[in-house]
Coordinates of C-alpha atoms in Angstrom, one line a residue:
X1 CA -15.1 -28.1 -16.3
X2 CA -12.7 -25.3 -17.1
X3 CA -11.3 -24.7 -20.5
X4 CA -8.6 -22.2 -21.3
X5 CA -9.4 -19.3 -23.6
X6 CA -6.7 -17.5 -25.5
X7 CA -4.5 -15.0 -23.5
X8 CA -5.5 -11.4 -23.7
X9 CA -4.1 -9.2 -26.4
X10 CA -2.0 -6.2 -25.5
X11 CA -3.7 -2.8 -25.6
X12 CA -3.4 -1.0 -28.9
X13 CA -1.1 1.5 -27.3
X14 CA 1.2 -1.2 -26.1
X15 CA 1.3 -2.7 -29.6
X16 CA 2.3 0.6 -31.1
X17 CA 5.1 1.0 -28.5
X18 CA 6.2 -2.6 -29.3
X19 CA 6.5 -1.7 -33.0
X20 CA 8.6 1.3 -32.0
X21 CA 10.8 -0.9 -29.8
X22 CA 9.8 0.9 -26.5
X23 CA 7.8 -1.2 -24.1
X24 CA 7.1 0.6 -20.8
X25 CA 7.8 -1.2 -17.5
X26 CA 4.7 -3.1 -16.2
X27 CA 4.1 -3.7 -12.5
X28 CA 4.1 -7.2 -11.1
X29 CA 0.4 -6.8 -10.2
X30 CA -0.4 -5.7 -13.8
X31 CA 1.5 -8.7 -15.2
X32 CA -0.4 -11.2 -13.1
X33 CA -3.8 -9.7 -12.8
X34 CA -4.3 -7.8 -16.1
X35 CA -2.2 -10.0 -18.4
X36 CA -2.2 -13.5 -17.0
X37 CA -5.2 -14.1 -14.7
X38 CA -7.3 -11.6 -16.8
X39 CA -10.3 -11.8 -14.4
X40 CA -12.5 -9.4 -16.4
X41 CA -12.5 -12.0 -19.2
X42 CA -11.7 -15.4 -17.6
X43 CA -14.3 -15.2 -14.8
X44 CA -17.3 -14.1 -17.0
X45 CA -16.3 -16.9 -19.5
X46 CA -16.3 -19.5 -16.8
X47 CA -19.6 -18.1 -15.4
X48 CA -21.6 -18.4 -18.6
X49 CA -22.5 -22.2 -18.4
X50 CA -23.0 -21.8 -14.7
X51 CA -25.7 -19.1 -15.3
X52 CA -27.5 -21.5 -17.7
X53 CA -27.2 -24.4 -15.2
X54 CA -28.6 -22.3 -12.4
X55 CA -31.6 -21.3 -14.6
X56 CA -32.2 -24.9 -15.5
X57 CA -32.1 -25.9 -11.8
X58 CA -34.8 -23.3 -11.0
X59 CA -36.9 -24.5 -13.9
X60 CA -36.7 -28.2 -12.8
X61 CA -36.9 -27.5 -9.1
X62 CA -33.4 -28.5 -8.0
X63 CA -31.8 -25.1 -7.3
X64 CA -28.8 -25.4 -4.9
X65 CA -26.6 -22.4 -5.4
X66 CA -23.7 -23.2 -3.1
X67 CA -22.5 -26.4 -4.8
X68 CA -22.9 -24.6 -8.2
X69 CA -20.7 -21.7 -6.9
X70 CA -18.1 -24.1 -5.5
X71 CA -18.1 -25.8 -8.9
X72 CA -17.7 -22.4 -10.6
X73 CA -14.7 -21.6 -8.5
X74 CA -13.1 -24.9 -9.4
X75 CA -13.9 -24.4 -13.0
X76 CA -12.4 -20.9 -13.0
X77 CA -9.1 -21.8 -11.4
X78 CA -8.7 -24.7 -13.9
X79 CA -9.5 -22.1 -16.6
X80 CA -6.8 -19.8 -15.2
X81 CA -4.3 -22.8 -15.1
X82 CA -4.9 -23.1 -18.8
X83 CA -4.2 -19.4 -19.4
X84 CA -0.9 -19.7 -17.5
X85 CA 0.0 -22.8 -19.5
X86 CA -0.8 -21.1 -22.8
X87 CA 1.4 -18.1 -21.9
X88 CA 4.1 -20.4 -20.7
X89 CA 4.2 -22.2 -23.9
X90 CA 4.1 -19.1 -26.0
X91 CA 7.0 -17.5 -24.1
X92 CA 9.0 -20.8 -24.1
X93 CA 8.6 -21.7 -27.7
X94 CA 8.4 -18.2 -29.2
X95 CA 10.4 -15.9 -26.8
X96 CA 10.9 -13.1 -29.4
X97 CA 7.5 -13.1 -31.0
X98 CA 5.8 -9.7 -30.1
X99 CA 2.3 -11.2 -29.9
X100 CA 2.2 -10.2 -26.2
X101 CA 5.0 -7.6 -26.0
X102 CA 4.5 -6.8 -22.3
X103 CA 5.0 -10.4 -21.3
X104 CA 8.0 -10.8 -23.6
X105 CA 9.5 -7.7 -22.0
X106 CA 8.7 -9.0 -18.5
X107 CA 10.6 -12.3 -19.2
X108 CA 13.5 -10.4 -20.7
X109 CA 13.9 -8.2 -17.7
X110 CA 13.3 -11.0 -15.1
X111 CA 10.0 -9.5 -13.9
X112 CA 8.4 -12.8 -15.0
X113 CA 10.0 -16.2 -14.9
X114 CA 8.7 -19.3 -16.6
X115 CA 9.4 -21.4 -13.5
X116 CA 7.0 -19.1 -11.6
X117 CA 4.4 -19.6 -14.3
X118 CA 4.7 -23.4 -13.8
X119 CA 4.3 -23.0 -10.1
X120 CA 1.2 -20.9 -10.7
X121 CA -0.3 -23.7 -12.8
X122 CA 0.3 -26.1 -9.9
X123 CA -1.2 -23.7 -7.5
X124 CA -4.4 -23.3 -9.5
X125 CA -4.7 -27.1 -9.8
X126 CA -4.3 -27.5 -6.1
X127 CA -7.1 -24.9 -5.5
X128 CA -9.3 -26.9 -7.9
X129 CA -8.4 -30.1 -6.1
X130 CA -9.5 -28.5 -2.8
X131 CA -13.1 -28.3 -4.0
X132 CA -13.1 -32.0 -5.0
X133 CA -13.9 -33.6 -1.6
X134 CA -17.0 -31.4 -1.0
X135 CA -18.3 -31.9 -4.5
X136 CA -17.4 -35.6 -4.5
X137 CA -19.5 -36.1 -1.4
X138 CA -22.5 -34.7 -3.2
X139 CA -22.1 -36.0 -6.7
X140 CA -19.7 -39.0 -6.6
X141 CA -17.6 -40.2 -9.4
X142 CA -19.1 -38.1 -12.2
X143 CA -17.7 -35.0 -10.4
X144 CA -14.2 -36.4 -10.7
X145 CA -14.8 -37.2 -14.4
X146 CA -15.9 -33.6 -15.0
X147 CA -12.9 -32.3 -13.2
X148 CA -10.4 -34.5 -15.1
X149 CA -12.0 -33.6 -18.4
X150 CA -11.8 -29.9 -17.6
X151 CA -8.1 -30.1 -16.5
X152 CA -7.1 -32.1 -19.6
X153 CA -8.9 -29.8 -22.1
X154 CA -7.7 -26.6 -20.3
X155 CA -4.0 -27.6 -20.1
X156 CA -4.0 -29.1 -23.6
X157 CA -5.2 -25.9 -25.3
X158 CA -1.6 -25.0 -26.0
X159 CA 0.3 -27.5 -23.8
X160 CA 1.4 -31.1 -23.9
X161 CA 1.5 -33.4 -27.0
X162 CA -2.0 -32.7 -28.1
X163 CA -2.0 -28.9 -28.0
X164 CA -5.2 -28.8 -29.9
X165 CA -5.3 -25.0 -30.5
X166 CA -2.1 -25.3 -32.6
X167 CA -4.0 -27.9 -34.8
X168 CA -7.0 -25.7 -35.3
X169 CA -9.2 -28.1 -33.3
X170 CA -10.4 -25.8 -30.5
X171 CA -13.7 -24.7 -32.1
X172 CA -15.8 -27.8 -31.6
X173 CA -14.2 -28.5 -28.2
X174 CA -15.2 -25.0 -27.0
X175 CA -18.8 -25.5 -28.1
X176 CA -18.9 -28.9 -26.3
X177 CA -17.2 -27.8 -23.1
X178 CA -18.9 -24.5 -22.6
X179 CA -22.2 -25.4 -24.2
X180 CA -22.8 -28.9 -22.9
X181 CA -20.3 -30.1 -20.3
X182 CA -20.2 -27.0 -18.1
X183 CA -24.0 -26.7 -18.2
X184 CA -24.6 -30.4 -17.4
X185 CA -22.0 -30.3 -14.6
X186 CA -23.6 -27.3 -13.0
X187 CA -27.1 -28.8 -13.2
X188 CA -26.0 -32.3 -12.1
X189 CA -24.3 -31.1 -8.9
X190 CA -27.4 -29.2 -7.9
X191 CA -29.7 -32.1 -8.7
X192 CA -27.5 -34.4 -6.7
X193 CA -27.5 -32.0 -3.7
X194 CA -31.3 -31.7 -3.7
X195 CA -32.4 -35.3 -4.7
X196 CA -29.4 -37.3 -3.5
X197 CA -27.2 -39.4 -5.7
X198 CA -26.8 -42.9 -4.4
X199 CA -26.3 -44.0 -8.0
X200 CA -24.7 -40.9 -9.5
X201 CA -24.1 -42.2 -13.0
X202 CA -27.8 -43.2 -13.3
X203 CA -28.8 -39.7 -12.2
X204 CA -26.5 -38.2 -14.8
X205 CA -28.0 -40.4 -17.5
X206 CA -31.5 -39.4 -16.5
X207 CA -31.2 -35.7 -16.7
X208 CA -33.8 -33.9 -18.8
X209 CA -33.0 -33.5 -22.5
X210 CA -32.9 -29.6 -22.3
X211 CA -30.0 -29.8 -19.8
X212 CA -27.9 -31.2 -22.6
X213 CA -29.1 -28.9 -25.4
X214 CA -30.1 -25.4 -24.2
X215 CA -26.5 -24.3 -23.5
X216 CA -25.3 -24.9 -27.0
X217 CA -25.8 -21.2 -28.1
X218 CA -23.6 -20.1 -25.1
X219 CA -20.9 -22.5 -26.3
X220 CA -21.2 -21.0 -29.8
X221 CA -20.7 -17.4 -28.4
X222 CA -17.7 -18.4 -26.3
X223 CA -16.3 -20.0 -29.4
X224 CA -16.9 -16.8 -31.4
X225 CA -14.7 -15.0 -28.9
X226 CA -12.0 -17.6 -29.5
X227 CA -12.3 -17.0 -33.3
X228 CA -12.1 -13.2 -32.9
X229 CA -8.8 -13.8 -31.2
X230 CA -7.7 -16.2 -34.0
X231 CA -8.6 -13.5 -36.6
X232 CA -6.7 -10.8 -34.7
X233 CA -3.6 -13.0 -34.2
X234 CA -3.6 -15.0 -37.5
X235 CA -0.3 -13.4 -38.7
X236 CA 1.4 -14.4 -35.5
X237 CA -0.3 -17.9 -35.6
X238 CA 1.1 -18.4 -39.1
X239 CA 4.6 -17.6 -37.9
X240 CA 4.1 -20.1 -35.0
X241 CA 2.9 -22.8 -37.4
X242 CA -0.6 -23.0 -36.0
X243 CA -3.3 -24.4 -38.2
X244 CA -6.3 -22.3 -37.3
X245 CA -9.1 -21.5 -39.8
X246 CA -7.8 -18.0 -40.3
X247 CA -4.4 -19.3 -41.1
X248 CA -5.5 -22.1 -43.4
X249 CA -8.4 -20.4 -45.2
X250 CA -7.9 -16.7 -44.6
X251 CA -9.6 -14.0 -42.5
X252 CA -12.7 -14.1 -44.6
X253 CA -13.4 -17.7 -43.7
X254 CA -12.9 -16.8 -40.0
X255 CA -15.4 -13.9 -40.2
X256 CA -18.0 -16.1 -41.8
X257 CA -17.5 -18.8 -39.1
X258 CA -18.0 -16.2 -36.4
X259 CA -21.1 -14.9 -38.0
X260 CA -22.5 -18.4 -38.4
X261 CA -22.0 -19.1 -34.7
X262 CA -23.7 -15.9 -33.7
X263 CA -26.6 -16.6 -36.1
X264 CA -26.9 -20.1 -34.5
X265 CA -27.0 -18.6 -31.0
X266 CA -29.9 -16.2 -32.0
X267 CA -31.9 -18.9 -33.8
X268 CA -31.5 -21.5 -31.0
X269 CA -34.1 -19.9 -28.7
X270 CA -36.8 -20.6 -31.3
X271 CA -35.8 -24.3 -31.1
X272 CA -35.9 -24.2 -27.4
X273 CA -39.4 -22.8 -27.5
X274 CA -40.9 -24.9 -30.3
X275 CA -38.9 -28.1 -30.2
X276 CA -38.1 -28.5 -26.5
X277 CA -41.4 -27.0 -25.3
X278 CA -39.9 -24.5 -23.0
X279 CA -42.2 -21.7 -24.0
X280 CA -41.9 -18.1 -25.3
X281 CA -39.7 -17.0 -22.4
X282 CA -36.9 -18.6 -24.3
X283 CA -36.9 -15.7 -26.7
X284 CA -35.6 -13.4 -23.9
X285 CA -31.9 -13.8 -25.0
X286 CA -32.8 -12.1 -28.3
X287 CA -32.8 -8.8 -26.3
X288 CA -29.0 -9.0 -26.6
X289 CA -29.2 -9.1 -30.4
X290 CA -28.4 -5.3 -30.9
X291 CA -25.1 -5.9 -29.0
X292 CA -24.3 -8.9 -31.2
X293 CA -25.2 -6.9 -34.4
X294 CA -22.8 -4.1 -33.4
X295 CA -20.0 -6.5 -32.8
X296 CA -20.6 -8.2 -36.1
X297 CA -20.6 -4.8 -37.8
X298 CA -17.1 -4.1 -36.4
X299 CA -16.0 -7.6 -37.4
X300 CA -16.8 -7.1 -41.1
X301 CA -15.7 -3.5 -41.4
X302 CA -12.4 -3.4 -39.4
X303 CA -9.2 -4.8 -40.8
X304 CA -6.4 -3.4 -38.7
X305 CA -5.2 -5.7 -35.9
X306 CA -5.0 -2.9 -33.3
X307 CA -8.6 -1.9 -34.0
X308 CA -9.7 -5.5 -33.6
X309 CA -8.4 -5.8 -30.1
X310 CA -11.5 -4.2 -28.4
X311 CA -13.7 -6.6 -30.3
X312 CA -12.7 -9.5 -28.0
X313 CA -14.2 -8.0 -24.8
X314 CA -17.2 -6.8 -26.8
X315 CA -18.0 -10.3 -28.1
X316 CA -17.4 -11.7 -24.6
X317 CA -19.9 -9.2 -23.2
X318 CA -22.4 -10.4 -25.7
X319 CA -21.9 -13.9 -24.5
X320 CA -22.2 -13.0 -20.8
X321 CA -25.4 -11.0 -21.3
X322 CA -26.9 -13.7 -23.5
X323 CA -26.1 -16.4 -20.9
X324 CA -27.6 -14.3 -18.1
X325 CA -30.8 -13.7 -20.1
X326 CA -31.0 -17.4 -21.0
X327 CA -30.6 -18.4 -17.4
X328 CA -33.4 -15.9 -16.4
X329 CA -35.6 -17.2 -19.3
X330 CA -35.2 -20.8 -18.0
X331 CA -36.0 -19.7 -14.5
X332 CA -39.2 -17.9 -15.7
X333 CA -40.3 -20.6 -18.2
X334 CA -43.3 -22.6 -16.9
X335 CA -42.5 -26.3 -16.3

C-alpha cells in the first residue's frame, strides 16, 4: 500500500552553499537517514491512511491493531523503496543537476553509490515481503493484491517505463492510494482478523461505504504536499523534461490546485456528517484548519525557492494532524 513521495529538498543553507560551489561533507548516517529514508516525513505520510483505518475499525467494531501495524510497516518500507528509486533515477539521469546538492556531492566523492541504492531498494522489498505470510494468513489474496499495487505505484513514481511523476500523473494516483487504497487495506486486514475471511474477496466487496470514502480528504492533503514539492522544484523539473502542472501551466496553477485540495479536505467532514450519517464528531478535523490556513498564507505570499522548502514539512504536519483527528472522530462517532 506504499507510494513514494518526492525526495526531501536540501536545507536552505545547503542550497546557498551549492550556489557558491561549496557543499560541506555529509556523514553516511545523514545521507541515509536525513536525505534518503527521511523518516520524519516518510513515516508520518505512510501512517495517515492507517490512522483513518484504525478509527474506522473502532467505529465498526473490528479493531485489531497488530495486523494494522504490521501492514503499516510493510507499507512504509515499500514507500522507502520508492524514495530510494526516485533518488537513484534522479542521480543516474541528471548527475549534475543541483536539485539535491548533498546527494550529488556524495555520489561524486564516492560516499554514495548507485549500486548501493539499488541494493537498498531490494532490501526494503524483502522486508515488505517478510510481512506477507502473516498478513496473507489473515486476509488471503486481497493482501497480495494490495502489496503488488503498492510496490508497482511506489517504484513507478520515477522508475521504470511508466515513471508517472515525469508525466504529471501523480496527483490522482496519490489521492487514490493514500485516500482510498491505504484506508481500505488497513480496515480490511482488521475486519478479516476479527471476523475471519474464508471468502476474502467477498469480505472486501462488502465493506461499509464510509471505508471507501472518508479517507479521501487525507489523500487530498498528501497530494497537496506533493504539489508543494512540484512548485518548489518546477525549474529543475523543466530542465528534466517533466510535465507537472507547475511546468506546463505555471506556478499560479499549482498554487490554485493546492488550495483546491485543501479546501476539499476541509469541506469533506460536512459530507461525512450529512451524507454518510457519521454524525457531528466528523467535524473534529476542522480543528486543524488554522494550521492549514497558515500554510496556505505562506504558499501564496512566498516566491523564493529557498523559503518554500519549510512549507513541505508544514503541509505534511497539517495532513498528519488532520488524519489523527479524523481517526479520533471516527472512533468517537456513534454507530
